[in-house]
mmCIF file of C-alpha atoms in Angstrom:
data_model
loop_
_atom_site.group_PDB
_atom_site.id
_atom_site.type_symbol
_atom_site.label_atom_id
_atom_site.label_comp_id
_atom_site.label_asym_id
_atom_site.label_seq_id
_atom_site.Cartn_x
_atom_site.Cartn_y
_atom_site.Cartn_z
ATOM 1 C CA UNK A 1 -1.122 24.445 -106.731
ATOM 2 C CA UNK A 2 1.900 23.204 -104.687
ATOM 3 C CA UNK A 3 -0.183 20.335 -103.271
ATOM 4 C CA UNK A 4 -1.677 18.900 -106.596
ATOM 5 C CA UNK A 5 2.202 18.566 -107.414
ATOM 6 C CA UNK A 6 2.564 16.617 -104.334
ATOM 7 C CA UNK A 7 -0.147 14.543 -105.034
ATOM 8 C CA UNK A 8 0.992 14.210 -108.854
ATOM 9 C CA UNK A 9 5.116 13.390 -107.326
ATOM 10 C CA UNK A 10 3.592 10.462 -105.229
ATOM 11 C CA UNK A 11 1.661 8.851 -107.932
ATOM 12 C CA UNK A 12 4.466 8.541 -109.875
ATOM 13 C CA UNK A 13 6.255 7.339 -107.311
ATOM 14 C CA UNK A 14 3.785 4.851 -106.141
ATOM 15 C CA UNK A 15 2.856 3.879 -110.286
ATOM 16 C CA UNK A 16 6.950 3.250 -110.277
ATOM 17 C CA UNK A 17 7.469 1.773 -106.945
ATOM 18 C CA UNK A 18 4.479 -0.715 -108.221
ATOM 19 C CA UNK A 19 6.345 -1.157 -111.277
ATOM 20 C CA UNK A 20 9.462 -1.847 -109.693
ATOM 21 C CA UNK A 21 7.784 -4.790 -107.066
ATOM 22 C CA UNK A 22 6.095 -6.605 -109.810
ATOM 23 C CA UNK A 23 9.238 -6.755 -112.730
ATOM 24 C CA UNK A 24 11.091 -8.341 -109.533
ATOM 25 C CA UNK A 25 8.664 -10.700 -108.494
ATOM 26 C CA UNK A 26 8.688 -11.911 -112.022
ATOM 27 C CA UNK A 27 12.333 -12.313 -112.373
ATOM 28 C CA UNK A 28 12.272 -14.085 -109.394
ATOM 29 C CA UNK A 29 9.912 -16.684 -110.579
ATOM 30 C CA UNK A 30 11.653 -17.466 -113.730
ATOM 31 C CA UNK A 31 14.194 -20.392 -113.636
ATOM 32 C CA UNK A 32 17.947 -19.814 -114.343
ATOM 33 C CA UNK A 33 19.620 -20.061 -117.320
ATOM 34 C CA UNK A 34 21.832 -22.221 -116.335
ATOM 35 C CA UNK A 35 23.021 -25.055 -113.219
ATOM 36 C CA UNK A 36 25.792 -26.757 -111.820
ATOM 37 C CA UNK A 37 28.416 -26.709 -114.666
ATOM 38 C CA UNK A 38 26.601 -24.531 -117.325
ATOM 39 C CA UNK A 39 27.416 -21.542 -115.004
ATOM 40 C CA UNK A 40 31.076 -22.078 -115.594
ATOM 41 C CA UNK A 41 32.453 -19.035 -116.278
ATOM 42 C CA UNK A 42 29.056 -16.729 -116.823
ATOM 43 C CA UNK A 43 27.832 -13.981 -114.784
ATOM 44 C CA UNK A 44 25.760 -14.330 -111.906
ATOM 45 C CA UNK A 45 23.247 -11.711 -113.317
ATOM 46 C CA UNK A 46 22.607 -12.171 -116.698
ATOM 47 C CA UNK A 47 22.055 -15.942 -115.849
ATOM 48 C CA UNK A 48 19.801 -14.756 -112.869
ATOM 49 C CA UNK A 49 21.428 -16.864 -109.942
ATOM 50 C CA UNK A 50 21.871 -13.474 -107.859
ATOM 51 C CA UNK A 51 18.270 -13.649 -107.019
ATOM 52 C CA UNK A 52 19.123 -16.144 -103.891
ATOM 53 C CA UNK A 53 22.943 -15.576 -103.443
ATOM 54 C CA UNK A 54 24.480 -15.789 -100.251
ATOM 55 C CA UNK A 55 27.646 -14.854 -99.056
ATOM 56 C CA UNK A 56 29.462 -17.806 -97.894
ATOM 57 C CA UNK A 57 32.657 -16.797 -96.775
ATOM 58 C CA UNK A 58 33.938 -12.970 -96.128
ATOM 59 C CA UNK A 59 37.420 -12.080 -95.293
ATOM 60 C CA UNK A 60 39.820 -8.597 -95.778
ATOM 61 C CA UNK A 61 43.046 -8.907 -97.378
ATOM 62 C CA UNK A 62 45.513 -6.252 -97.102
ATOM 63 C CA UNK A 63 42.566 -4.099 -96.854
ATOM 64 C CA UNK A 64 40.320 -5.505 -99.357
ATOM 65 C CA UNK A 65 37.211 -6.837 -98.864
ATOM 66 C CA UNK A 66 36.549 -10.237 -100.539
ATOM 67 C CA UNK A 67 33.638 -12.769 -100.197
ATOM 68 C CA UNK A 68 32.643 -15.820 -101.969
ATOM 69 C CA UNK A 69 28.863 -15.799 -103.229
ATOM 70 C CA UNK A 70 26.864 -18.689 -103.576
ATOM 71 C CA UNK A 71 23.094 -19.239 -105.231
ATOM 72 C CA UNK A 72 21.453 -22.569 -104.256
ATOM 73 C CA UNK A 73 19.214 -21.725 -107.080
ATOM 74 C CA UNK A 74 22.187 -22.378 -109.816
ATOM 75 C CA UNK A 75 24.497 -24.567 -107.470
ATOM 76 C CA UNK A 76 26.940 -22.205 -108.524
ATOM 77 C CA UNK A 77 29.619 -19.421 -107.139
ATOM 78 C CA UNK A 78 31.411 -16.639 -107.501
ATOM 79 C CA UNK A 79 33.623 -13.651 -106.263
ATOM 80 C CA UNK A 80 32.870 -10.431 -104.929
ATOM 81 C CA UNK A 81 35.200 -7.807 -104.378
ATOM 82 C CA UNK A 82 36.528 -4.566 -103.591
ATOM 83 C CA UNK A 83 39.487 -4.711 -105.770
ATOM 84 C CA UNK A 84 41.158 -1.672 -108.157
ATOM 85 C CA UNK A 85 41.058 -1.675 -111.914
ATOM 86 C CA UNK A 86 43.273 -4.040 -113.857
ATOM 87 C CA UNK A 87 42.366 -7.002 -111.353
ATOM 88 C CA UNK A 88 40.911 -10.338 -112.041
ATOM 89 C CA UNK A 89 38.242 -11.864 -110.240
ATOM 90 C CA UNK A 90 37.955 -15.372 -110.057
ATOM 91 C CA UNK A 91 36.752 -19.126 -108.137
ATOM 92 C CA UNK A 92 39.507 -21.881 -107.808
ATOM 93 C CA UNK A 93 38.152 -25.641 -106.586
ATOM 94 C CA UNK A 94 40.453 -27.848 -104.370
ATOM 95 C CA UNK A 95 42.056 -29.472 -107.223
ATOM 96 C CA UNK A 96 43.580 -25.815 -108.468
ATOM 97 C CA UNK A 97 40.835 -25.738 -111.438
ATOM 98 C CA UNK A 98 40.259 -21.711 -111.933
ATOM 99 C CA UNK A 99 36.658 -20.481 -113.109
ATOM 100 C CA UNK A 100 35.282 -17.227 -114.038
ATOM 101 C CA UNK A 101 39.179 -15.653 -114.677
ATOM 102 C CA UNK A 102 37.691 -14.026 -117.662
ATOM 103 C CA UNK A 103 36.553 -11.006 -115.655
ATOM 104 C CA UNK A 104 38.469 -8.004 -115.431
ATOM 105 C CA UNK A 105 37.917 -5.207 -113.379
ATOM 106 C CA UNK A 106 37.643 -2.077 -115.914
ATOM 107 C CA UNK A 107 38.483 1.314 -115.088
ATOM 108 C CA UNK A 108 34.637 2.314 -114.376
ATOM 109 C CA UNK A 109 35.232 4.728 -111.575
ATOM 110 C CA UNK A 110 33.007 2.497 -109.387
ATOM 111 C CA UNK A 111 33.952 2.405 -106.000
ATOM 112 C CA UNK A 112 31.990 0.038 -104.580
ATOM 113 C CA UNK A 113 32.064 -3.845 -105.510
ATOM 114 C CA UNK A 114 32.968 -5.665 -108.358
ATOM 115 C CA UNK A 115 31.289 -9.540 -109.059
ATOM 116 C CA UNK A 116 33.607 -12.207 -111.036
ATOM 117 C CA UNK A 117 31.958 -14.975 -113.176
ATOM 118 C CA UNK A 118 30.492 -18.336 -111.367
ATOM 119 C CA UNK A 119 32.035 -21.874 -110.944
ATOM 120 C CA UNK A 120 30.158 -24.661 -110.404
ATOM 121 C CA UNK A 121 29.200 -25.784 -106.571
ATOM 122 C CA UNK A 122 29.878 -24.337 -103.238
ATOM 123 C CA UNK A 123 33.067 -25.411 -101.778
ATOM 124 C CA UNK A 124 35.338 -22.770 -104.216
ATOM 125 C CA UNK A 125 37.993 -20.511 -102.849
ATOM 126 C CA UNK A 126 37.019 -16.750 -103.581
ATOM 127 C CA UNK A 127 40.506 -15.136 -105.675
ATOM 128 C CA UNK A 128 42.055 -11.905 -106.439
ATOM 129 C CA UNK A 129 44.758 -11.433 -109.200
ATOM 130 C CA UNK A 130 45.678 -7.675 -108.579
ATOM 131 C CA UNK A 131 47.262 -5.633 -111.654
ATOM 132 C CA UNK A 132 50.916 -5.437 -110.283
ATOM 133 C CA UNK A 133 50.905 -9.255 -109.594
#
């Protein structure tokens, strides 16, 4: 009895696993929703350009991990951080031009990383607003 339960646990696992592989190779194939400009402001995963991001740039502020993500895919970027609730994650471009600063960190108990909202291109600054600023 206790092996036809192991059998039935990896089947599902495998049937899921299966599942799983196939759902992201077809997310993967399907274009963006948007490029270049178009991306101003939107998230990274809902437009899919986090299929091919790359962190560009990683640094640690005042103990505080921030990086600047990139997708070649979208020609787009954006902010990742480890920041506490209440801050804003944003992009700013050389000429002071701030994208994605419509992304607040809620409370959501996460402890882990937060993602701002994508500017356009790849040479962006990666930004932090914290709450007491």
């Amino acid at each position: 009895m206790k092996n036809k339960w192991i059998v039935f646990g990896a089947s599902v696992f495998s049937i899921a696993l299966i599942v799983e592989v196939v759902f992201s190779f077809y997310r993967f194939q399907k274009e963006p929703l948007c490029y270049g400009e178009s991306c101003n402001h939107l998230d990274a995963n809902n437009k899919r350009c986090d299929l091919d991001a790359k962190t560009l740039i990683e640094e640690e502020l005042q103990g505080r991990k921030i990086e600047l993500r990139h997708s070649a895919r979208c020609n787009a970027s954006w902010t990742r951080a480890i920041v506490p609730p209440g801050s804003t994650i944003y992009v700013k471009d050389s000429q002071g031009n701030i994208y994605g600063d419509n992304y607040k960190v809620p409370n959501d108990k996460v402890r882990g990383a937060h993602y701002g909202n994508m500017g356009a291109g790849k040479k962006l600054r990666a930004c932090v607003g914290l709450p007491n600023d």
